[in-house]
PDB file of C-alpha atoms in Angstrom:
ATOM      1  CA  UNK A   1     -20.178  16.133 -65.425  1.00 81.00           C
ATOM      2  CA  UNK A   2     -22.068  18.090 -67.911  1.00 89.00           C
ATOM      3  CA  UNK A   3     -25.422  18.420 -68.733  1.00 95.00           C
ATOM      4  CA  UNK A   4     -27.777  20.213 -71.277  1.00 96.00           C
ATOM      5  CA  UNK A   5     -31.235  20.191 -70.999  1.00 97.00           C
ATOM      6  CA  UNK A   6     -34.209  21.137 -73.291  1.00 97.00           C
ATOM      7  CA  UNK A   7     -37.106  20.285 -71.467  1.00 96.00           C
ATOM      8  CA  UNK A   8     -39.319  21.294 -74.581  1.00 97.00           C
ATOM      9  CA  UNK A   9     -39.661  18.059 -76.604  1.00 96.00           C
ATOM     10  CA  UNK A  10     -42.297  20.079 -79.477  1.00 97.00           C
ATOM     11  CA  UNK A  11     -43.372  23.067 -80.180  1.00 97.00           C
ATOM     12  CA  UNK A  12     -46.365  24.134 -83.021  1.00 97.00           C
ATOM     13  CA  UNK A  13     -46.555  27.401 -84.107  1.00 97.00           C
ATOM     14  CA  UNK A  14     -48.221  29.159 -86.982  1.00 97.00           C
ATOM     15  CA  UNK A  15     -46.142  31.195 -89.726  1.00 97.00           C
ATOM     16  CA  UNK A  16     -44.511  34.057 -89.072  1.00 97.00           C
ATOM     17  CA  UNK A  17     -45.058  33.613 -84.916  1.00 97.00           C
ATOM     18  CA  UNK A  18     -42.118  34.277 -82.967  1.00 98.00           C
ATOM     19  CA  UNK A  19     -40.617  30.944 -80.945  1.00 98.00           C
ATOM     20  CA  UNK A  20     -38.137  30.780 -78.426  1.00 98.00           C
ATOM     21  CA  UNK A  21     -36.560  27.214 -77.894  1.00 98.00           C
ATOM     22  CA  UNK A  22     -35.222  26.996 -74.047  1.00 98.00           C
ATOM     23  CA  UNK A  23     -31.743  25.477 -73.436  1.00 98.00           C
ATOM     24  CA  UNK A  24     -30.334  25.168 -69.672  1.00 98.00           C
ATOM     25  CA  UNK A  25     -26.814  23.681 -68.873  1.00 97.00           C
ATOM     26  CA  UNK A  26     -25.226  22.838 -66.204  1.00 96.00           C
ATOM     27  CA  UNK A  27     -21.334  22.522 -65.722  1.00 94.00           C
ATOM     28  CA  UNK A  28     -17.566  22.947 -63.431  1.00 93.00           C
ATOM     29  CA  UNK A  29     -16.012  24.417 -65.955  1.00 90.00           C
ATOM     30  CA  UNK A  30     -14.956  28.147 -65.743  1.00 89.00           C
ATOM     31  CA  UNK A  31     -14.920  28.382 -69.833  1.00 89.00           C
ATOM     32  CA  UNK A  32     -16.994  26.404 -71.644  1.00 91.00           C
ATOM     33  CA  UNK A  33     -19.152  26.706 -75.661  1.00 90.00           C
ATOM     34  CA  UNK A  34     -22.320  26.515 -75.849  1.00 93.00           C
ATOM     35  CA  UNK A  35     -23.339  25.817 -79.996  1.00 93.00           C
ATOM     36  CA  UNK A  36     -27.094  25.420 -81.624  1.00 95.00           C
ATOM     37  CA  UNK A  37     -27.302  22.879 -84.568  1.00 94.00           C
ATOM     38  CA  UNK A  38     -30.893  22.380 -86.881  1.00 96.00           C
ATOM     39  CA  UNK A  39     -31.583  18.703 -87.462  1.00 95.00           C
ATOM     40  CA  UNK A  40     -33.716  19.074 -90.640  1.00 93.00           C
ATOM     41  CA  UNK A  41     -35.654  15.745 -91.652  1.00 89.00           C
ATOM     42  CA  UNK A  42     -32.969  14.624 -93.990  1.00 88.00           C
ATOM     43  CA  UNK A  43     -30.620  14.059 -90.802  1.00 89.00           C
ATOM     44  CA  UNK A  44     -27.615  16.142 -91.045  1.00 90.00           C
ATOM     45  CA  UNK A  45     -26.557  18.850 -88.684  1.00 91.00           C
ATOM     46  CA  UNK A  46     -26.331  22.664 -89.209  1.00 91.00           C
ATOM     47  CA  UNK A  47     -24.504  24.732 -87.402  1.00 89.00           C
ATOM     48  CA  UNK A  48     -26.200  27.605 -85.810  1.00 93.00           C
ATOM     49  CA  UNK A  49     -23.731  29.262 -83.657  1.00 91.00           C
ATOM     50  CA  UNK A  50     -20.818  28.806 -81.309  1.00 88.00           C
ATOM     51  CA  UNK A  51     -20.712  31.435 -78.126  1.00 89.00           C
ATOM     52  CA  UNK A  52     -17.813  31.314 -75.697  1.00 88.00           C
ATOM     53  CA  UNK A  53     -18.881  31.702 -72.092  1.00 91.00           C
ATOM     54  CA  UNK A  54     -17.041  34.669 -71.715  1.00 89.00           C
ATOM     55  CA  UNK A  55     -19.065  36.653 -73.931  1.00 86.00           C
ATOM     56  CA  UNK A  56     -22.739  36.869 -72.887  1.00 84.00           C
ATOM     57  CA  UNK A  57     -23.634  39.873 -75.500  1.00 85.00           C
ATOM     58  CA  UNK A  58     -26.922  38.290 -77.399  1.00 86.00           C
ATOM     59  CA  UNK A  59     -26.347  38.166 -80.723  1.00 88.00           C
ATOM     60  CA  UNK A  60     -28.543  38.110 -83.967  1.00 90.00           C
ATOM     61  CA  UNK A  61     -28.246  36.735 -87.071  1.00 91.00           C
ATOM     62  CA  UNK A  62     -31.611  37.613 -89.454  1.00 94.00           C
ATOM     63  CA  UNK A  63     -34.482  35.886 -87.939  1.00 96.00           C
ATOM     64  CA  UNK A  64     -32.148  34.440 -85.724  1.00 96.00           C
ATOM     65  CA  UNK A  65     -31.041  35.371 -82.222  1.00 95.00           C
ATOM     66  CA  UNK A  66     -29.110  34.165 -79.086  1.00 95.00           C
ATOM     67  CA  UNK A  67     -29.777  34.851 -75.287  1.00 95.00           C
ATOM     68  CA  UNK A  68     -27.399  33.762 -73.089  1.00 95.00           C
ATOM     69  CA  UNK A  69     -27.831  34.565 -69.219  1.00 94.00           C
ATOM     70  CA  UNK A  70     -24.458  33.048 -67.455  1.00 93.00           C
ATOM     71  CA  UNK A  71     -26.243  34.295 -64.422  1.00 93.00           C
ATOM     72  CA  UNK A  72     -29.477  30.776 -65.091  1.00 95.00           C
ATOM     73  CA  UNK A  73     -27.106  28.810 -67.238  1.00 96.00           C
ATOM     74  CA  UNK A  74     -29.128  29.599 -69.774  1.00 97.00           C
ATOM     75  CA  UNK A  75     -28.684  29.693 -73.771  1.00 97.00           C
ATOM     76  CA  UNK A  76     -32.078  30.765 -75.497  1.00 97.00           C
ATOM     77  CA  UNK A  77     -33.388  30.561 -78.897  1.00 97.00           C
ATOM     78  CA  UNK A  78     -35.704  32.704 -80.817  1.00 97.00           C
ATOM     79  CA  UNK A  79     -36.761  32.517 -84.192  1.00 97.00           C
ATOM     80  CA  UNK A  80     -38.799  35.327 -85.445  1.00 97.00           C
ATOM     81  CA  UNK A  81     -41.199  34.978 -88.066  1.00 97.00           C
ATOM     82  CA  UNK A  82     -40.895  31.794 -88.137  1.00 97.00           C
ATOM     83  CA  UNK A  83     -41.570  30.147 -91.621  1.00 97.00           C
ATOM     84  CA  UNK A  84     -42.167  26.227 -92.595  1.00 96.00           C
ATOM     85  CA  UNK A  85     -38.557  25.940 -93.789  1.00 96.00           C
ATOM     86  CA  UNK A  86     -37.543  26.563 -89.614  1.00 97.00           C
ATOM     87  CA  UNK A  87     -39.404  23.049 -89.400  1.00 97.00           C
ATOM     88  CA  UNK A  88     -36.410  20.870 -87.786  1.00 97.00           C
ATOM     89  CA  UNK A  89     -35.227  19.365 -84.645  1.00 97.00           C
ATOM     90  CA  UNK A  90     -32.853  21.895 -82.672  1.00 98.00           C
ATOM     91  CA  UNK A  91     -30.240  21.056 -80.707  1.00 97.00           C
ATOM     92  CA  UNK A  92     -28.253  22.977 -77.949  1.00 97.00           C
ATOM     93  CA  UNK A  93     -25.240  21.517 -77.151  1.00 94.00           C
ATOM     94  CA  UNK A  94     -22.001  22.253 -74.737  1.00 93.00           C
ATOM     95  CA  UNK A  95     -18.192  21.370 -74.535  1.00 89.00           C
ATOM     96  CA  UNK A  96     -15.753  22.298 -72.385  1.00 85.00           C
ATOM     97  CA  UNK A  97     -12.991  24.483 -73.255  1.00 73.00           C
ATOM     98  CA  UNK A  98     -10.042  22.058 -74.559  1.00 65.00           C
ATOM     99  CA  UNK A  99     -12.807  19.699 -75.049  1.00 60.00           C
ATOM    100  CA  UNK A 100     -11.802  19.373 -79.061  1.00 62.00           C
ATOM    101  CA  UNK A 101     -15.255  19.744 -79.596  1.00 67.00           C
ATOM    102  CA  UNK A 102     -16.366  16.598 -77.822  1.00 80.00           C
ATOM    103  CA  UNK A 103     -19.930  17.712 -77.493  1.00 89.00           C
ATOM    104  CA  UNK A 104     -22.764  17.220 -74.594  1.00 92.00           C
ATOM    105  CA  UNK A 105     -26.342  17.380 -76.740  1.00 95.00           C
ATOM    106  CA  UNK A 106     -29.160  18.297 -75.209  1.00 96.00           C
ATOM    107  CA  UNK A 107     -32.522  15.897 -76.145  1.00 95.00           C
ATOM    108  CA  UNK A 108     -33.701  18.279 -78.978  1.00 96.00           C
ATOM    109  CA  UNK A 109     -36.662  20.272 -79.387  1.00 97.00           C
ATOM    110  CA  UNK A 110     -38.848  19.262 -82.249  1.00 97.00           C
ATOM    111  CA  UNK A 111     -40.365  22.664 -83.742  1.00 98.00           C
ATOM    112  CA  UNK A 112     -43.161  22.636 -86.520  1.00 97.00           C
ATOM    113  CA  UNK A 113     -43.826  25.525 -88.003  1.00 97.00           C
ATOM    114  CA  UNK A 114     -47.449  25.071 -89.520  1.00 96.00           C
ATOM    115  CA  UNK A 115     -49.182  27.273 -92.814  1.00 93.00           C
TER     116      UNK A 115
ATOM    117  CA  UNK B   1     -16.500  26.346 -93.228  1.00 62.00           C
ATOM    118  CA  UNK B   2     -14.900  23.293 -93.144  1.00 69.00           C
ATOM    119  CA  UNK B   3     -16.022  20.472 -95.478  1.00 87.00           C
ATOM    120  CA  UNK B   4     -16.649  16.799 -93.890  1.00 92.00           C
ATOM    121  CA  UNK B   5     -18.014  13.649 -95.619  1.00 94.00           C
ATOM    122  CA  UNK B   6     -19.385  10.347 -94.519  1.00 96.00           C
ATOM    123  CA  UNK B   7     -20.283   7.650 -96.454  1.00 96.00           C
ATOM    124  CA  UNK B   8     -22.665   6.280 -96.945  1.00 97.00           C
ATOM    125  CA  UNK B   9     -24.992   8.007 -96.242  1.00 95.00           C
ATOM    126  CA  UNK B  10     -27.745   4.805 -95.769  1.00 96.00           C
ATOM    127  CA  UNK B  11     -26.885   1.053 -95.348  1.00 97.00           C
ATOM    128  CA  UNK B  12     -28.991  -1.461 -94.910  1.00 97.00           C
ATOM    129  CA  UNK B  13     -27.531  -4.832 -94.229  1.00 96.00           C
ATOM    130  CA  UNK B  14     -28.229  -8.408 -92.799  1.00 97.00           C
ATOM    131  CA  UNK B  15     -28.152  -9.608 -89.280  1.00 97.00           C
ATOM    132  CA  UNK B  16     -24.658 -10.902 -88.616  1.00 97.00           C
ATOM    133  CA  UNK B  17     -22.605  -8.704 -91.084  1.00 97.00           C
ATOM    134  CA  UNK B  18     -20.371  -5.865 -90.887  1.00 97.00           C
ATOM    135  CA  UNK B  19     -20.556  -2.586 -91.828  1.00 98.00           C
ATOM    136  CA  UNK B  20     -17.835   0.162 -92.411  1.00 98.00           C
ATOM    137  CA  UNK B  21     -18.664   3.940 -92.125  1.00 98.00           C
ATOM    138  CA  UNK B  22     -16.023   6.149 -93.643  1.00 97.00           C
ATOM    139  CA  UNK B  23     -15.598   9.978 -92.277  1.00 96.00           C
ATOM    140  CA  UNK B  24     -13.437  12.138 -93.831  1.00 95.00           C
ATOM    141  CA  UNK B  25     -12.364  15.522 -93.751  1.00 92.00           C
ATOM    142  CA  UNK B  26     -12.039  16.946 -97.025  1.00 91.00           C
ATOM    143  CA  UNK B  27     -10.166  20.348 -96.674  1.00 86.00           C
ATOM    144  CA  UNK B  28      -8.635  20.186 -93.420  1.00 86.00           C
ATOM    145  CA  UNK B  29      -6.520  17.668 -91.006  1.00 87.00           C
ATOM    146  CA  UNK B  30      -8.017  16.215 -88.413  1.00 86.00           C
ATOM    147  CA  UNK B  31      -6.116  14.718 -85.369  1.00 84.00           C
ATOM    148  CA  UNK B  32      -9.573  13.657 -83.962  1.00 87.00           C
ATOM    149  CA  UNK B  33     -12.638  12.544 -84.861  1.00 92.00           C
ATOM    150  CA  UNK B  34     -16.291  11.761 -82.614  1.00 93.00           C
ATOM    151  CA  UNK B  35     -18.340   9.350 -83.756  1.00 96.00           C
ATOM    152  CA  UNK B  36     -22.099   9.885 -82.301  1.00 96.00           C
ATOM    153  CA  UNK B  37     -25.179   7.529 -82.278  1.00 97.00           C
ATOM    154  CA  UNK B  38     -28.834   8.635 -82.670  1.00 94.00           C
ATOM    155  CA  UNK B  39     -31.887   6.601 -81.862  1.00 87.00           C
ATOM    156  CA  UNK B  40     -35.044   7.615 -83.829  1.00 84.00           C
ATOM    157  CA  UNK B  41     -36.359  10.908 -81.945  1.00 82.00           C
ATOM    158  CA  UNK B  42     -33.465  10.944 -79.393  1.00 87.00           C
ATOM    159  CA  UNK B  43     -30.615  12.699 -78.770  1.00 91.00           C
ATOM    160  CA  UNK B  44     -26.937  12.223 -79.839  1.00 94.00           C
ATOM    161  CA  UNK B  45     -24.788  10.284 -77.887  1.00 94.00           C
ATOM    162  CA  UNK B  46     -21.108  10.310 -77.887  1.00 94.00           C
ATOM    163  CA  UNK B  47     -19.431   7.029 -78.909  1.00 96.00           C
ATOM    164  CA  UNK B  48     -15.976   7.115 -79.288  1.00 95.00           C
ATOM    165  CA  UNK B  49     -13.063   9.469 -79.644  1.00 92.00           C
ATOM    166  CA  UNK B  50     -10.989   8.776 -82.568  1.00 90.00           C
ATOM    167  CA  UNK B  51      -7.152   9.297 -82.636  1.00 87.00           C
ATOM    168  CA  UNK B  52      -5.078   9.270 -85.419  1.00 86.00           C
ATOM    169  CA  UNK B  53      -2.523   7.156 -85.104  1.00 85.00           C
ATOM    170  CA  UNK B  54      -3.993   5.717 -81.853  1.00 87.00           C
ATOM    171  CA  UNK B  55      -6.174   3.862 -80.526  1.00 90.00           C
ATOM    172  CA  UNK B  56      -9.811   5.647 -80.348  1.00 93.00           C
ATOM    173  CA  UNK B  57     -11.106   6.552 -76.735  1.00 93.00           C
ATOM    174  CA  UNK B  58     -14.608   4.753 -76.151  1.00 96.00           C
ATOM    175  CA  UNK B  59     -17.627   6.692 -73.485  1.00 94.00           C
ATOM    176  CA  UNK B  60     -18.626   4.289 -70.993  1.00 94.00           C
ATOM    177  CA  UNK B  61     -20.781   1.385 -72.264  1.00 94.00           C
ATOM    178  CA  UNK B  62     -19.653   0.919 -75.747  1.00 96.00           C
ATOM    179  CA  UNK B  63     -18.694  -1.864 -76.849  1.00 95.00           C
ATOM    180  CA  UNK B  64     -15.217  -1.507 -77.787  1.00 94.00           C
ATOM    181  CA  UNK B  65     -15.184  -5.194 -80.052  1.00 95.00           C
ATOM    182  CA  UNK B  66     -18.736  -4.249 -81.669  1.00 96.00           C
ATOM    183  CA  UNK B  67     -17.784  -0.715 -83.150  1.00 97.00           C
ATOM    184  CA  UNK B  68     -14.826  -0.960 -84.327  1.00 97.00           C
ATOM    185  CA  UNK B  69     -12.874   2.140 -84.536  1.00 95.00           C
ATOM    186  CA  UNK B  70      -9.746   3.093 -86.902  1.00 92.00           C
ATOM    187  CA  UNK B  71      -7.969   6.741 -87.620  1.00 91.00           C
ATOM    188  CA  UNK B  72      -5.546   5.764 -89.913  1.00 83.00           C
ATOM    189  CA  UNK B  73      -5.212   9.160 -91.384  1.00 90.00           C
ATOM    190  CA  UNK B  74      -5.559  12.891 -91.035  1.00 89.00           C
ATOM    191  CA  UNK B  75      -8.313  12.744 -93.146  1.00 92.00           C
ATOM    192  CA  UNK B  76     -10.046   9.422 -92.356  1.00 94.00           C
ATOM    193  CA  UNK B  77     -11.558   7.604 -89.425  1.00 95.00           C
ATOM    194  CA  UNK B  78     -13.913   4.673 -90.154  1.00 96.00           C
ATOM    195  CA  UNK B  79     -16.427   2.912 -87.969  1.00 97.00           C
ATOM    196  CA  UNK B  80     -17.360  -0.914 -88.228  1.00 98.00           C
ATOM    197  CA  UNK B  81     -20.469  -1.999 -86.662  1.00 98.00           C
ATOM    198  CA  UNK B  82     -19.341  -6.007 -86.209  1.00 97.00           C
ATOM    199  CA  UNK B  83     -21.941  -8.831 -86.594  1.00 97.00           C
ATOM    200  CA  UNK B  84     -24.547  -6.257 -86.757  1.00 97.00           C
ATOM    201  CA  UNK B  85     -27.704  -6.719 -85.037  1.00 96.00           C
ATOM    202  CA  UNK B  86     -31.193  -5.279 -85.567  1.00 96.00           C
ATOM    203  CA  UNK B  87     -30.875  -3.001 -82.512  1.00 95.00           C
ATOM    204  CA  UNK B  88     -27.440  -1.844 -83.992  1.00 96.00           C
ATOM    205  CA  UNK B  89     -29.962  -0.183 -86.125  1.00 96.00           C
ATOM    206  CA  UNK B  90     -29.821   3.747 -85.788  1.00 96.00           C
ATOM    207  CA  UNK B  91     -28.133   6.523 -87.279  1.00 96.00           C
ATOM    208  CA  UNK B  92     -24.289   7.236 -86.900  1.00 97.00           C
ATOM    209  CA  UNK B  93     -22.876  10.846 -87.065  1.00 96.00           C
ATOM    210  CA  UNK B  94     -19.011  11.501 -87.226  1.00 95.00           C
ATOM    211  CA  UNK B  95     -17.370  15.210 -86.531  1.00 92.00           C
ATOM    212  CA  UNK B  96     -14.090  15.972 -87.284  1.00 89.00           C
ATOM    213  CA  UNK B  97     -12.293  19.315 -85.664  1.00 80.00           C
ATOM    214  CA  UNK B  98      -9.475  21.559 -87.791  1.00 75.00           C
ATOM    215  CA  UNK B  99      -5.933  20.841 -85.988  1.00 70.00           C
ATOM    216  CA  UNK B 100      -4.888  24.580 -87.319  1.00 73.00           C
ATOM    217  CA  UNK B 101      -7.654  26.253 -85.066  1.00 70.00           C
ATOM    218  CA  UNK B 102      -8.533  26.451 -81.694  1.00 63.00           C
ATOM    219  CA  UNK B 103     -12.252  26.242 -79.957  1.00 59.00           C
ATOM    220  CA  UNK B 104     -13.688  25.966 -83.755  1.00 66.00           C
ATOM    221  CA  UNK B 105     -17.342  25.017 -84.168  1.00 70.00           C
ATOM    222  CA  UNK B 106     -17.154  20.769 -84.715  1.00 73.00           C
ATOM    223  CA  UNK B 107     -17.723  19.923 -88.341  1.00 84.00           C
ATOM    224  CA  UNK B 108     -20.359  16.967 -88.645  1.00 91.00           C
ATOM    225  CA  UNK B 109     -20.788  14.694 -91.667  1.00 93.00           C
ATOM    226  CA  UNK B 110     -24.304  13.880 -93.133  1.00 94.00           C
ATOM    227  CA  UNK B 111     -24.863  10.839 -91.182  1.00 95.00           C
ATOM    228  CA  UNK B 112     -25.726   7.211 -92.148  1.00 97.00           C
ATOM    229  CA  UNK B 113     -28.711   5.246 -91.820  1.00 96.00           C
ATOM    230  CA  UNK B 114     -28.038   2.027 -90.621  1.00 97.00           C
ATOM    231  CA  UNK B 115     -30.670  -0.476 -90.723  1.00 97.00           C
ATOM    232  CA  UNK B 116     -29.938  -3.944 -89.919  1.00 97.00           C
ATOM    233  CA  UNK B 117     -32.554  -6.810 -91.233  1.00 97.00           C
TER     234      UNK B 117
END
């Protein structure tokens, strides 16, 4: 069975502070995706990024960037500079390799990014 | 990326009526489709696997006869909520994955509203 858990259900922060949203999975499978999506109010969900769990280099993506640590089962989040646009439920999410995608979501992490 | 649609995108309908979600892929084919449920402020929650030409593969505790699943197409897979009930209420999210690529990223619609009175 999997599991993804993001045991922060809302975070505040002030514009332009740095946030890190926490994502821990658990699973059997040797090779496995972990993905981020952004719920924004309006409901639909944006693809963040898709890391295979082979490759455990972080990667960044302008404000954006990605810590995975195979080592905790762990798939971090960090915003930098964080602006009121970032405002959105984030979701970490996982699927077995083969899986066609059928994802495991996480509860979501509510961020507000505040003027 | 790839380009899906669901429509529409908010319903709201009487108690006892049906309602039929449509999820298409617009620029690709997709063998399967998920179909995902959200309650306000929760999670998303696998429903269904959709097959075309096959019947769709339900997670454990959905009703198969309430949410009613057809993949008549490579590019379509619709969900009907039957006799919908208040509690029916919540918002439905389809994905669709590109046959021609392996381990892509899942493609989601926009979503619908449902809201049953």
């Amino acid at each position: 069975a999997q599991k993804v858990t993001q045991a922060q259900t809302e975070i505040s922060v002030v514009e332009k502070e740095d946030v890190t949203l926490d994502c821990v999975y658990e699973t059997r499978d040797t090779t496995y995706y972990l993905f981020w999506y952004k719920q924004p109010p309006s409901g639909e969900l944006v693809f963040l990024i898709r890391r295979n769990s082979f490759d455990e280099q972080n990667e960044i993506s302008g404000r954006y960037s990605w810590n995975f640590q195979k080592s905790t089962s762990s798939f971090n989040f960090t915003i930098t500079a964080s602006q009121v646009v970032d405002s959105a439920v984030y979701f970490c999410a996982l699927t077995p390799e083969g899986g066609g995608n059928k994802l495991t979501f996480g509860t979501g992490t509510q961020l507000k990014v505040e003027l | 990326g790839a380009v899906v649609s669901q429509h529409p995108s908010r319903v709201i309908c009487k108690s006892g009526t049906s309602v039929k979600i449509e999820c298409r892929s617009l620029d690709f084919q997709a063998t399967t489709m998920f179909w995902y449920r959200q309650f306000p402020k929760k999670s998303l929650m696998l429903m269904a696997t959709s097959n075309e030409g096959s019947k769709a593969t339900y997670e454990q505790g959905v009703e198969k006869d309430k949410f009613l699943i057809n993949h008549a197409s490579l590019t379509l897979s619709t969900l009907t909520v039957t006799s919908a009930h208040p509690e029916d209420s919540s918002f439905y999210i389809c994905s669709a994955r590109d046959v021609r690529i392996l381990n892509t990223e899942a493609f989601f619609g926009q979503g619908t509203r449902l809201t049953v009175v």
